[in-house]
Short mmCIF file of C-alpha atoms in Angstrom, two decimals:
data_model
loop_
_atom_site.label_atom_id
_atom_site.label_comp_id
_atom_site.label_asym_id
_atom_site.label_seq_id
_atom_site.Cartn_x
_atom_site.Cartn_y
_atom_site.Cartn_z
CA MET B 1 198.73 -42.76 172.91
CA PRO B 2 195.51 -44.56 171.62
CA SER B 3 195.59 -48.33 171.90
CA GLU B 4 197.20 -50.32 169.07
CA THR B 5 194.12 -52.33 168.65
CA ARG B 6 192.70 -51.83 165.31
CA GLN B 7 189.29 -50.21 165.67
CA PRO B 8 186.97 -47.64 164.07
CA ALA B 9 187.32 -43.91 164.86
CA PHE B 10 184.11 -42.44 166.45
CA VAL B 11 183.71 -38.93 165.11
CA LEU B 12 181.47 -36.53 167.08
CA VAL B 13 180.36 -33.78 164.74
CA ARG B 14 179.95 -30.43 166.26
CA PRO B 15 178.96 -31.71 169.72
CA GLN B 16 177.20 -29.10 171.74
CA MET B 17 177.59 -30.07 175.39
CA GLY B 18 180.76 -31.07 177.12
CA GLU B 19 178.89 -33.46 179.37
CA ASN B 20 177.68 -35.40 176.31
CA ILE B 21 181.30 -35.64 174.97
CA GLY B 22 182.36 -37.04 178.36
CA ALA B 23 179.45 -39.46 178.59
CA ALA B 24 180.24 -40.61 174.93
CA SER B 25 183.84 -41.19 175.91
CA ARG B 26 182.78 -43.25 178.88
CA ALA B 27 180.50 -45.35 176.37
CA MET B 28 183.41 -45.86 174.16
CA TRP B 29 185.91 -47.00 176.88
CA ASN B 30 183.38 -49.35 178.19
CA PHE B 31 183.85 -51.41 175.18
CA GLY B 32 187.56 -50.85 174.60
CA LEU B 33 187.41 -48.05 172.03
CA ASP B 34 189.63 -45.02 172.46
CA ARG B 35 189.79 -43.43 168.87
CA MET B 36 187.72 -40.24 169.31
CA ARG B 37 187.68 -37.41 166.85
CA LEU B 38 185.98 -34.07 167.51
CA VAL B 39 184.73 -31.68 164.88
CA SER B 40 184.48 -28.07 166.13
CA PRO B 41 182.97 -28.67 169.51
CA ARG B 42 180.40 -25.72 170.25
CA ASP B 43 181.91 -24.88 173.57
CA GLY B 44 185.61 -25.23 172.55
CA TRP B 45 188.17 -27.65 173.52
CA PRO B 46 189.39 -28.87 176.04
CA ASN B 47 186.15 -28.78 178.02
CA PRO B 48 186.08 -29.04 181.77
CA SER B 49 182.54 -30.44 181.82
CA ALA B 50 183.51 -33.21 179.50
CA VAL B 51 186.38 -34.17 181.72
CA ALA B 52 184.13 -34.35 184.81
CA MET B 53 181.64 -36.42 183.03
CA ALA B 54 184.27 -38.74 181.56
CA SER B 55 185.19 -40.09 184.92
CA GLY B 56 187.59 -42.87 184.37
CA ALA B 57 187.70 -42.36 180.67
CA GLY B 58 189.64 -39.00 180.73
CA ARG B 59 192.71 -40.26 178.98
CA LEU B 60 190.48 -40.90 175.94
CA LEU B 61 189.69 -37.20 175.93
CA ASP B 62 193.24 -36.34 176.37
CA GLU B 63 194.08 -38.19 173.16
CA ALA B 64 191.00 -37.04 171.12
CA GLN B 65 191.72 -35.54 167.64
CA LEU B 66 190.40 -32.02 167.24
CA VAL B 67 189.64 -30.85 163.55
CA GLU B 68 187.71 -28.08 162.01
CA THR B 69 185.62 -29.82 159.45
CA THR B 70 184.00 -33.11 159.00
CA ALA B 71 185.84 -33.78 155.85
CA GLN B 72 189.17 -33.53 157.76
CA ALA B 73 187.81 -36.06 160.43
CA VAL B 74 187.14 -38.81 157.85
CA GLU B 75 189.78 -38.06 155.16
CA ASP B 76 192.12 -40.93 155.87
CA CYS B 77 189.12 -43.45 156.02
CA ASP B 78 188.00 -45.81 153.19
CA LEU B 79 184.70 -46.75 154.94
CA VAL B 80 182.62 -43.99 156.75
CA PHE B 81 179.24 -44.60 158.41
CA ALA B 82 176.88 -41.80 159.38
CA THR B 83 174.33 -42.56 162.20
CA THR B 84 171.06 -40.79 161.49
CA ALA B 85 167.44 -41.24 162.65
CA ARG B 86 166.10 -39.63 159.27
CA MET B 87 166.40 -40.90 155.76
CA ARG B 88 167.42 -37.62 153.93
CA GLY B 89 166.69 -38.47 150.23
CA LEU B 90 170.26 -39.55 149.63
CA THR B 91 170.92 -42.87 147.94
CA LYS B 92 172.95 -44.92 150.35
CA PRO B 93 172.87 -48.38 151.98
CA VAL B 94 171.34 -48.26 155.35
CA TYR B 95 172.72 -50.66 158.00
CA SER B 96 171.55 -51.65 161.43
CA PRO B 97 174.25 -50.92 164.01
CA GLU B 98 174.88 -54.72 164.35
CA GLN B 99 175.47 -55.23 160.62
CA ALA B 100 177.55 -52.00 160.32
CA MET B 101 180.01 -53.09 163.02
CA LYS B 102 180.33 -56.45 161.35
CA GLU B 103 181.10 -54.66 158.04
CA ALA B 104 183.65 -52.48 159.96
CA ALA B 105 185.29 -55.35 161.59
CA GLU B 106 185.71 -57.09 158.18
CA ARG B 107 187.10 -53.94 156.61
CA ILE B 108 189.54 -53.30 159.44
CA ALA B 109 190.72 -56.88 159.37
CA GLN B 110 191.64 -56.33 155.61
CA GLY B 111 193.66 -53.32 156.67
CA GLY B 112 191.05 -50.64 156.01
CA LYS B 113 190.20 -47.61 158.04
CA VAL B 114 186.69 -47.03 159.17
CA ALA B 115 184.94 -44.03 160.87
CA VAL B 116 181.54 -43.72 162.45
CA MET B 117 180.00 -40.20 162.57
CA PHE B 118 177.63 -38.96 165.21
CA GLY B 119 175.81 -35.59 164.78
CA PRO B 120 175.10 -32.78 167.14
CA GLU B 121 172.62 -33.29 169.89
CA ARG B 122 169.92 -30.74 168.58
CA ALA B 123 169.44 -31.85 165.03
CA GLY B 124 171.91 -34.54 164.18
CA LEU B 125 174.10 -34.64 161.12
CA GLU B 126 173.58 -32.19 158.20
CA ASN B 127 173.18 -33.40 154.64
CA SER B 128 176.58 -31.98 153.84
CA ASP B 129 178.00 -34.33 156.66
CA VAL B 130 176.02 -37.34 155.52
CA ALA B 131 177.12 -36.91 151.91
CA LEU B 132 180.73 -37.73 153.08
CA ALA B 133 179.53 -41.14 154.29
CA ASN B 134 179.46 -44.45 152.27
CA ALA B 135 176.64 -45.76 154.38
CA LEU B 136 174.10 -44.94 157.07
CA ILE B 137 173.49 -46.51 160.45
CA ASN B 138 169.78 -46.38 161.36
CA VAL B 139 168.77 -47.65 164.86
CA PRO B 140 165.28 -49.42 165.01
CA VAL B 141 163.66 -47.25 167.55
CA ASN B 142 160.14 -46.02 168.26
CA PRO B 143 159.09 -44.06 165.21
CA GLU B 144 157.07 -41.67 167.49
CA PHE B 145 160.24 -40.83 169.32
CA PRO B 146 163.33 -41.66 167.22
CA SER B 147 165.79 -39.14 168.61
CA LEU B 148 168.73 -40.72 170.67
CA ASN B 149 170.97 -39.00 173.16
CA LEU B 150 174.46 -38.72 171.63
CA ALA B 151 176.08 -40.98 174.27
CA GLN B 152 173.19 -43.58 173.86
CA CYS B 153 174.02 -43.81 170.21
CA VAL B 154 177.76 -44.08 170.78
CA LEU B 155 177.09 -46.80 173.36
CA LEU B 156 174.91 -48.74 170.90
CA CYS B 157 177.55 -48.71 168.20
CA ALA B 158 180.37 -49.54 170.59
CA TYR B 159 178.52 -52.38 172.07
CA GLU B 160 177.98 -53.88 168.54
CA TRP B 161 181.62 -53.31 167.68
CA GLN B 162 182.59 -55.42 170.67
CA ARG B 163 180.24 -58.09 169.63
CA ALA B 164 181.53 -58.13 166.11
CA SER B 165 185.17 -57.99 167.00
CA SER B 166 185.50 -60.38 169.89
CA GLU B 167 184.15 -63.54 171.33
CA ILE B 168 181.17 -62.79 173.46
CA GLU B 169 179.59 -65.43 175.66
CA ALA B 170 175.90 -65.50 174.88
CA LEU B 171 175.14 -67.20 178.23
CA ARG B 172 177.24 -68.25 181.31
CA VAL B 173 176.31 -69.72 184.65
CA GLU B 174 178.21 -68.29 187.82
CA MET B 175 179.07 -71.48 189.60
CA ALA B 176 180.16 -69.77 192.83
CA GLY B 177 182.59 -72.63 193.66
CA ALA B 178 180.16 -75.37 192.80
CA GLU B 179 180.52 -78.24 190.27
CA TRP B 180 177.95 -79.77 187.88
CA ALA B 181 176.69 -83.27 189.18
CA SER B 182 177.89 -86.02 186.91
CA GLY B 183 175.55 -88.37 185.06
CA ILE B 184 176.05 -91.14 187.53
CA GLU B 185 175.24 -88.90 190.36
CA VAL B 186 171.98 -87.87 188.77
CA GLU B 187 171.18 -91.46 187.94
CA LYS B 188 171.69 -92.52 191.71
CA LEU B 189 169.40 -89.58 192.82
CA ALA B 190 166.75 -90.82 190.38
CA GLU B 191 167.07 -94.36 191.63
CA HIS B 192 166.81 -93.23 195.27
CA TYR B 193 163.56 -91.32 194.67
CA GLU B 194 162.12 -94.02 192.51
CA GLU B 195 162.65 -96.60 195.15
CA ARG B 196 161.16 -94.55 198.00
CA LEU B 197 158.39 -93.29 195.94
CA THR B 198 157.54 -96.95 194.94
CA GLU B 199 157.45 -97.94 198.79
CA ALA B 200 155.13 -94.93 199.35
CA GLY B 201 152.72 -96.20 196.55
CA PHE B 202 153.16 -93.12 194.39
CA PHE B 203 153.36 -95.04 191.06
CA PHE B 204 149.69 -95.73 191.02
CA PRO B 205 147.71 -97.15 189.09
CA GLU B 206 150.01 -99.95 188.00
CA HIS B 207 149.56 -99.72 184.42
CA LYS B 208 150.77 -96.09 184.49
CA ALA B 209 153.74 -96.79 186.66
CA GLU B 210 156.38 -97.09 184.04
CA SER B 211 155.24 -93.91 182.21
CA MET B 212 155.33 -92.05 185.53
CA LYS B 213 158.81 -93.20 186.21
CA LEU B 214 159.91 -92.19 182.79
CA THR B 215 158.54 -88.67 183.28
CA LEU B 216 160.38 -88.46 186.64
CA ARG B 217 163.61 -89.59 185.10
CA ASN B 218 163.09 -87.07 182.28
CA LEU B 219 162.70 -84.32 184.93
CA TRP B 220 165.96 -85.17 186.62
CA SER B 221 167.94 -85.25 183.45
CA ARG B 222 166.50 -81.83 182.28
CA MET B 223 167.41 -80.04 185.59
CA PRO B 224 170.91 -78.38 185.73
CA LEU B 225 171.90 -79.96 188.97
CA THR B 226 175.10 -79.29 190.94
CA ARG B 227 176.63 -81.82 193.24
CA GLU B 228 175.35 -79.73 196.19
CA ASP B 229 171.81 -79.92 194.72
CA VAL B 230 172.04 -83.61 194.51
CA LYS B 231 173.24 -84.04 198.12
CA THR B 232 170.41 -81.77 199.24
CA LEU B 233 167.70 -83.64 197.36
CA HIS B 234 169.01 -87.01 198.79
CA GLY B 235 168.78 -85.28 202.16
CA VAL B 236 165.30 -84.17 201.64
CA MET B 237 164.11 -87.67 200.94
CA ARG B 238 165.96 -89.29 203.70
CA GLN B 239 164.37 -86.70 206.17
CA MET B 240 160.99 -87.31 204.78
CA VAL B 241 161.34 -91.28 205.16
CA ARG B 242 162.53 -90.74 208.74
CA TRP B 243 159.68 -88.42 209.58
CA LYS B 244 157.28 -90.93 208.24
CA GLU B 245 158.90 -93.79 210.20
CA ARG B 246 158.75 -91.70 213.32
CA GLY B 247 155.07 -91.29 212.95
#
């Protein structure tokens, strides 16, 4: 059975190649989506090529809903998006994938049902399909080469759905068992270098010494140092002093 997580249905309208259906299922499952609806696949259904291409997303294909017409695929939905690279002279709002999936998440949170339609590989959705949609999704691509592979378009929308419906870390640092240095540890490192560099006559001329020290302190505070980094930098300075004293 499809997951109980509330999510949009992704509708593949008259897809032509089983491989592309399988690739689309993988793209959906990458981002936790498993509500696929198929409208009259050209090569029939089930399709061995789709299963082979789906790899670990085969369950999604097993549970895909098969219907004969686009209208049947979206009849239970109150918000329907149509993905298209061309503006077809129809008066409809046009969303980016990001904004469309934000709108989808808001509607679903309110109890609504949402579908996103993707057209066949050769020519995309027909006007009769697009007419069933409330809004369009247009991907900002190279105008000289606007055509997207079916699975690529599914992947873009699935990714934006996950961004809109869950907390995504914009940036993280893999610490690999390390810990960030504390403020006092960085301060002690700064003092160590300042003392040794003073002894070496680094802060010259004298009237610029305070400014140079401030610059160095700012450098340490700006660097994202781990405790291991601090130990290493202490060790570097100690070894340089020992080497100098041996000379």
